[in-house]
Amino acid sequence: MSDAIAHFLDIVRRQREQPGPGLIGRLVRDHGTELTDTQIAGLADGLWTGGLESTASAIALGGHLLATDLAAAGVLRRGGRDDVDGWVEELLRYSSVVQVAFPRVALTEAELGGEQILAGVLVVCSLSAANRDARFGDSAPHFMPDRGPRSHLAFGHGLHRCIGAELARVELRTALHRLAVRFPRLRAAEPCRVTGAQLSFIYGLPAVPVLLDGG
Ligand code: HEM
């Protein structure tokens, strides 16, 4: 992440001289006097980190489900709008790729879930736990693409709710539906060894070994 910030700072400094056609150039042109280099680099980094690893990880986890849960793969392959949308919403809930929301600071004292929260303390909400809340019933730990409309917290909540949520949905619907249709015999390679990503608060799979034609 430090390397990424340094990379964006370098671009911002160059675009102070000659603003490019993209987001950084536009921020320099329209808000260059109000924002420091570090702030513009931070905004660019937020979009880049927020938009890349999260969606890439969700696609990898969806691909793994396609290769291992053949009944679920069949629902996605049917390809009706409700099938695809429901599949992706359930994937977002079930995989909860961004495990925690951004930390919040309690402005006032409050009681939440039987816990006393003092004013000024840092509060971190586990999105993966919220997405397996008891209100989902016994089926919470299971992937059920035909679960029907249910709200989830995969994109967080409130003022800082994910700004890229709709883009992410379009990307996931397109990528996973096309993968299911293009490779109807997609299967996990045996033995399927899948390990979670290390050193990241985003839950991802560094590799998903599959056989494209079912082997
Ligand atoms: C599966 C894909 C994604 C998931 C699960 C996800 C999830 C999240 C979560 C949980 C937050 C924090 C919300 C909170 O604390 O209440 C967040 C914030 C954010 N996300 Fe995403 N995200 C995804 C894709 C994207 C994409 C595609 C973009 C942009 C291209 C993006 C850009 C951002 C930005 C800029 C923020 C900070 C918003 C703010 O502070 O106001 N995300 N995302």
mmCIF file of C-alpha atoms in Angstrom, residues 2-179:
data_model
loop_
_atom_site.group_PDB
_atom_site.id
_atom_site.type_symbol
_atom_site.label_atom_id
_atom_site.label_comp_id
_atom_site.label_asym_id
_atom_site.label_seq_id
_atom_site.Cartn_x
_atom_site.Cartn_y
_atom_site.Cartn_z
ATOM 1 C CA SER A 2 2.905 2.342 0.713
ATOM 2 C CA ASP A 3 4.232 1.603 -2.771
ATOM 3 C CA ALA A 4 0.810 2.382 -4.249
ATOM 4 C CA ILE A 5 0.606 5.762 -2.464
ATOM 5 C CA ALA A 6 4.158 6.628 -3.616
ATOM 6 C CA HIS A 7 3.165 5.672 -7.174
ATOM 7 C CA PHE A 8 0.069 7.913 -7.105
ATOM 8 C CA LEU A 9 2.008 10.791 -5.499
ATOM 9 C CA ASP A 10 4.461 10.637 -8.385
ATOM 10 C CA ILE A 11 1.594 10.813 -10.905
ATOM 11 C CA VAL A 12 -0.056 13.726 -9.035
ATOM 12 C CA ARG A 13 3.209 15.716 -8.989
ATOM 13 C CA ARG A 14 3.634 15.198 -12.739
ATOM 14 C CA GLN A 15 0.020 16.094 -13.428
ATOM 15 C CA ARG A 16 0.321 19.319 -11.426
ATOM 16 C CA GLU A 17 2.525 20.389 -14.361
ATOM 17 C CA GLN A 18 0.392 18.846 -17.084
ATOM 18 C CA PRO A 19 -3.061 17.523 -16.025
ATOM 19 C CA GLY A 20 -4.069 14.383 -17.920
ATOM 20 C CA PRO A 21 -7.560 13.418 -19.168
ATOM 21 C CA GLY A 22 -8.340 11.041 -16.262
ATOM 22 C CA LEU A 23 -9.571 11.398 -12.695
ATOM 23 C CA ILE A 24 -6.296 12.720 -11.251
ATOM 24 C CA GLY A 25 -6.002 15.357 -13.999
ATOM 25 C CA ARG A 26 -9.589 16.405 -13.373
ATOM 26 C CA LEU A 27 -9.048 16.703 -9.615
ATOM 27 C CA VAL A 28 -5.926 18.795 -10.283
ATOM 28 C CA ARG A 29 -7.800 21.076 -12.719
ATOM 29 C CA ASP A 30 -11.030 21.480 -10.718
ATOM 30 C CA HIS A 31 -9.818 21.247 -7.103
ATOM 31 C CA GLY A 32 -6.041 21.628 -7.345
ATOM 32 C CA THR A 33 -5.926 24.669 -5.056
ATOM 33 C CA GLU A 34 -8.074 23.067 -2.327
ATOM 34 C CA LEU A 35 -6.397 19.643 -2.238
ATOM 35 C CA THR A 36 -2.838 18.694 -1.328
ATOM 36 C CA ASP A 37 -0.857 16.172 -3.376
ATOM 37 C CA THR A 38 -1.262 13.633 -0.569
ATOM 38 C CA GLN A 39 -5.041 14.063 -0.550
ATOM 39 C CA ILE A 40 -5.353 13.581 -4.318
ATOM 40 C CA ALA A 41 -3.031 10.556 -4.192
ATOM 41 C CA GLY A 42 -5.108 9.173 -1.287
ATOM 42 C CA LEU A 43 -8.351 9.564 -3.245
ATOM 43 C CA ALA A 44 -6.850 7.811 -6.267
ATOM 44 C CA ASP A 45 -5.494 5.050 -4.043
ATOM 45 C CA GLY A 46 -8.905 4.628 -2.365
ATOM 46 C CA LEU A 47 -10.562 4.055 -5.721
ATOM 47 C CA TRP A 48 -7.801 1.757 -6.918
ATOM 48 C CA THR A 49 -7.523 -0.399 -3.798
ATOM 49 C CA GLY A 50 -11.281 -0.314 -3.179
ATOM 50 C CA GLY A 51 -12.167 -1.141 -6.750
ATOM 51 C CA LEU A 52 -9.604 -3.766 -7.691
ATOM 52 C CA GLU A 53 -8.869 -6.314 -4.971
ATOM 53 C CA SER A 54 -12.462 -6.429 -3.685
ATOM 54 C CA THR A 55 -14.059 -7.187 -7.048
ATOM 55 C CA ALA A 56 -11.227 -9.466 -8.207
ATOM 56 C CA SER A 57 -11.549 -11.477 -4.970
ATOM 57 C CA ALA A 58 -15.328 -11.736 -5.306
ATOM 58 C CA ILE A 59 -14.911 -13.021 -8.877
ATOM 59 C CA ALA A 60 -12.359 -15.612 -7.666
ATOM 60 C CA LEU A 61 -14.686 -16.771 -4.861
ATOM 61 C CA GLY A 62 -17.605 -16.910 -7.298
ATOM 62 C CA GLY A 63 -15.456 -18.938 -9.716
ATOM 63 C CA HIS A 64 -14.595 -21.345 -6.912
ATOM 64 C CA LEU A 65 -18.301 -21.801 -6.131
ATOM 65 C CA LEU A 66 -19.055 -22.401 -9.808
ATOM 66 C CA ALA A 67 -16.397 -25.115 -9.902
ATOM 67 C CA THR A 68 -17.471 -26.850 -6.674
ATOM 68 C CA ASP A 69 -21.243 -26.331 -6.281
ATOM 69 C CA LEU A 70 -22.755 -27.696 -9.467
ATOM 70 C CA ALA A 71 -26.374 -27.042 -8.462
ATOM 71 C CA ALA A 72 -25.539 -23.390 -7.813
ATOM 72 C CA ALA A 73 -23.652 -23.209 -11.117
ATOM 73 C CA GLY A 74 -26.804 -24.437 -12.875
ATOM 74 C CA VAL A 75 -28.845 -21.560 -11.433
ATOM 75 C CA LEU A 76 -26.354 -19.004 -12.745
ATOM 76 C CA ARG A 77 -26.145 -20.688 -16.145
ATOM 77 C CA ARG A 78 -29.944 -20.458 -16.549
ATOM 78 C CA GLY A 79 -29.202 -16.780 -16.895
ATOM 79 C CA GLY A 80 -32.575 -15.195 -16.143
ATOM 80 C CA ARG A 81 -32.214 -11.735 -14.697
ATOM 81 C CA ASP A 82 -33.497 -12.829 -11.254
ATOM 82 C CA ASP A 83 -31.175 -15.872 -11.313
ATOM 83 C CA VAL A 84 -28.058 -13.818 -12.018
ATOM 84 C CA ASP A 85 -28.923 -10.921 -9.695
ATOM 85 C CA GLY A 86 -29.896 -13.287 -6.860
ATOM 86 C CA TRP A 87 -26.715 -15.312 -7.345
ATOM 87 C CA VAL A 88 -24.497 -12.253 -7.104
ATOM 88 C CA GLU A 89 -26.328 -10.834 -4.053
ATOM 89 C CA GLU A 90 -25.961 -14.185 -2.279
ATOM 90 C CA LEU A 91 -22.277 -14.315 -3.253
ATOM 91 C CA LEU A 92 -21.767 -10.837 -1.785
ATOM 92 C CA ARG A 93 -23.471 -11.888 1.464
ATOM 93 C CA TYR A 94 -21.913 -15.337 1.715
ATOM 94 C CA SER A 95 -18.331 -14.388 0.829
ATOM 95 C CA SER A 96 -18.273 -10.932 2.509
ATOM 96 C CA VAL A 97 -15.006 -10.169 0.742
ATOM 97 C CA VAL A 98 -14.483 -6.933 2.659
ATOM 98 C CA GLN A 99 -14.511 -8.378 6.138
ATOM 99 C CA VAL A 100 -14.849 -5.181 8.179
ATOM 100 C CA ALA A 101 -16.357 -1.745 7.573
ATOM 101 C CA PHE A 102 -14.140 1.288 7.942
ATOM 102 C CA PRO A 103 -13.662 1.998 11.637
ATOM 103 C CA ARG A 104 -16.119 4.501 13.131
ATOM 104 C CA VAL A 105 -15.702 6.674 16.224
ATOM 105 C CA ALA A 106 -18.713 6.770 18.574
ATOM 106 C CA LEU A 107 -19.804 10.405 18.942
ATOM 107 C CA THR A 108 -22.048 9.659 21.916
ATOM 108 C CA GLU A 109 -22.416 6.883 24.456
ATOM 109 C CA ALA A 110 -24.668 4.099 23.201
ATOM 110 C CA GLU A 111 -25.783 0.549 23.875
ATOM 111 C CA LEU A 112 -25.547 -1.857 20.988
ATOM 112 C CA GLY A 113 -26.303 -5.583 21.101
ATOM 113 C CA GLY A 114 -26.106 -5.486 24.887
ATOM 114 C CA GLU A 115 -22.656 -3.844 24.825
ATOM 115 C CA GLN A 116 -22.006 -0.432 26.343
ATOM 116 C CA ILE A 117 -20.091 1.780 23.903
ATOM 117 C CA LEU A 118 -18.411 4.847 25.358
ATOM 118 C CA ALA A 119 -18.207 8.153 23.495
ATOM 119 C CA GLY A 120 -14.917 8.513 21.650
ATOM 120 C CA VAL A 121 -14.099 4.815 21.285
ATOM 121 C CA LEU A 122 -13.265 3.199 17.977
ATOM 122 C CA VAL A 123 -15.935 0.779 16.715
ATOM 123 C CA VAL A 124 -15.179 -1.858 14.092
ATOM 124 C CA CYS A 125 -18.102 -3.763 12.614
ATOM 125 C CA SER A 126 -17.537 -7.283 11.313
ATOM 126 C CA LEU A 127 -19.437 -7.403 8.035
ATOM 127 C CA SER A 128 -18.919 -11.150 7.659
ATOM 128 C CA ALA A 129 -20.563 -11.735 11.079
ATOM 129 C CA ALA A 130 -23.445 -9.372 10.232
ATOM 130 C CA ASN A 131 -23.966 -11.258 6.971
ATOM 131 C CA ARG A 132 -24.408 -14.491 8.946
ATOM 132 C CA ASP A 133 -26.806 -12.914 11.416
ATOM 133 C CA ALA A 134 -29.314 -15.186 13.187
ATOM 134 C CA ARG A 135 -32.067 -13.460 11.182
ATOM 135 C CA PHE A 136 -30.902 -15.477 8.174
ATOM 136 C CA GLY A 137 -31.876 -18.610 10.140
ATOM 137 C CA ASP A 138 -30.084 -21.957 10.067
ATOM 138 C CA SER A 139 -29.219 -21.477 6.407
ATOM 139 C CA ALA A 140 -26.929 -18.484 7.096
ATOM 140 C CA PRO A 141 -23.667 -20.463 6.664
ATOM 141 C CA HIS A 142 -24.856 -21.916 3.343
ATOM 142 C CA PHE A 143 -24.737 -20.514 -0.185
ATOM 143 C CA MET A 144 -28.336 -20.397 -1.421
ATOM 144 C CA PRO A 145 -28.579 -18.439 -4.674
ATOM 145 C CA ASP A 146 -32.386 -18.737 -4.710
ATOM 146 C CA ARG A 147 -32.697 -17.321 -1.180
ATOM 147 C CA GLY A 148 -34.782 -14.432 -2.538
ATOM 148 C CA PRO A 149 -34.369 -10.725 -1.823
ATOM 149 C CA ARG A 150 -32.524 -10.202 1.460
ATOM 150 C CA SER A 151 -30.531 -7.177 2.504
ATOM 151 C CA HIS A 152 -26.882 -7.658 3.453
ATOM 152 C CA LEU A 153 -23.989 -5.507 4.602
ATOM 153 C CA ALA A 154 -21.336 -6.531 2.074
ATOM 154 C CA PHE A 155 -20.998 -2.905 0.939
ATOM 155 C CA GLY A 156 -21.148 -1.399 4.442
ATOM 156 C CA HIS A 157 -23.745 1.142 5.498
ATOM 157 C CA GLY A 158 -24.373 4.859 5.801
ATOM 158 C CA LEU A 159 -22.345 7.804 4.588
ATOM 159 C CA HIS A 160 -19.286 5.747 3.655
ATOM 160 C CA ARG A 161 -21.168 2.859 2.053
ATOM 161 C CA CYS A 162 -19.213 1.578 -0.957
ATOM 162 C CA ILE A 163 -19.346 4.157 -3.730
ATOM 163 C CA GLY A 164 -18.547 1.479 -6.329
ATOM 164 C CA ALA A 165 -21.321 -0.952 -5.297
ATOM 165 C CA GLU A 166 -23.331 -0.698 -8.511
ATOM 166 C CA LEU A 167 -20.217 -0.972 -10.690
ATOM 167 C CA ALA A 168 -19.127 -4.039 -8.680
ATOM 168 C CA ARG A 169 -22.558 -5.635 -9.181
ATOM 169 C CA VAL A 170 -22.388 -5.122 -12.956
ATOM 170 C CA GLU A 171 -18.842 -6.541 -13.076
ATOM 171 C CA LEU A 172 -19.756 -9.613 -11.009
ATOM 172 C CA ARG A 173 -22.968 -10.349 -12.912
ATOM 173 C CA THR A 174 -21.204 -10.094 -16.267
ATOM 174 C CA ALA A 175 -17.999 -11.949 -15.378
ATOM 175 C CA LEU A 176 -19.572 -14.856 -13.482
ATOM 176 C CA HIS A 177 -22.499 -15.415 -15.827
ATOM 177 C CA ARG A 178 -20.163 -15.417 -18.853
ATOM 178 C CA LEU A 179 -17.765 -17.801 -17.051
#
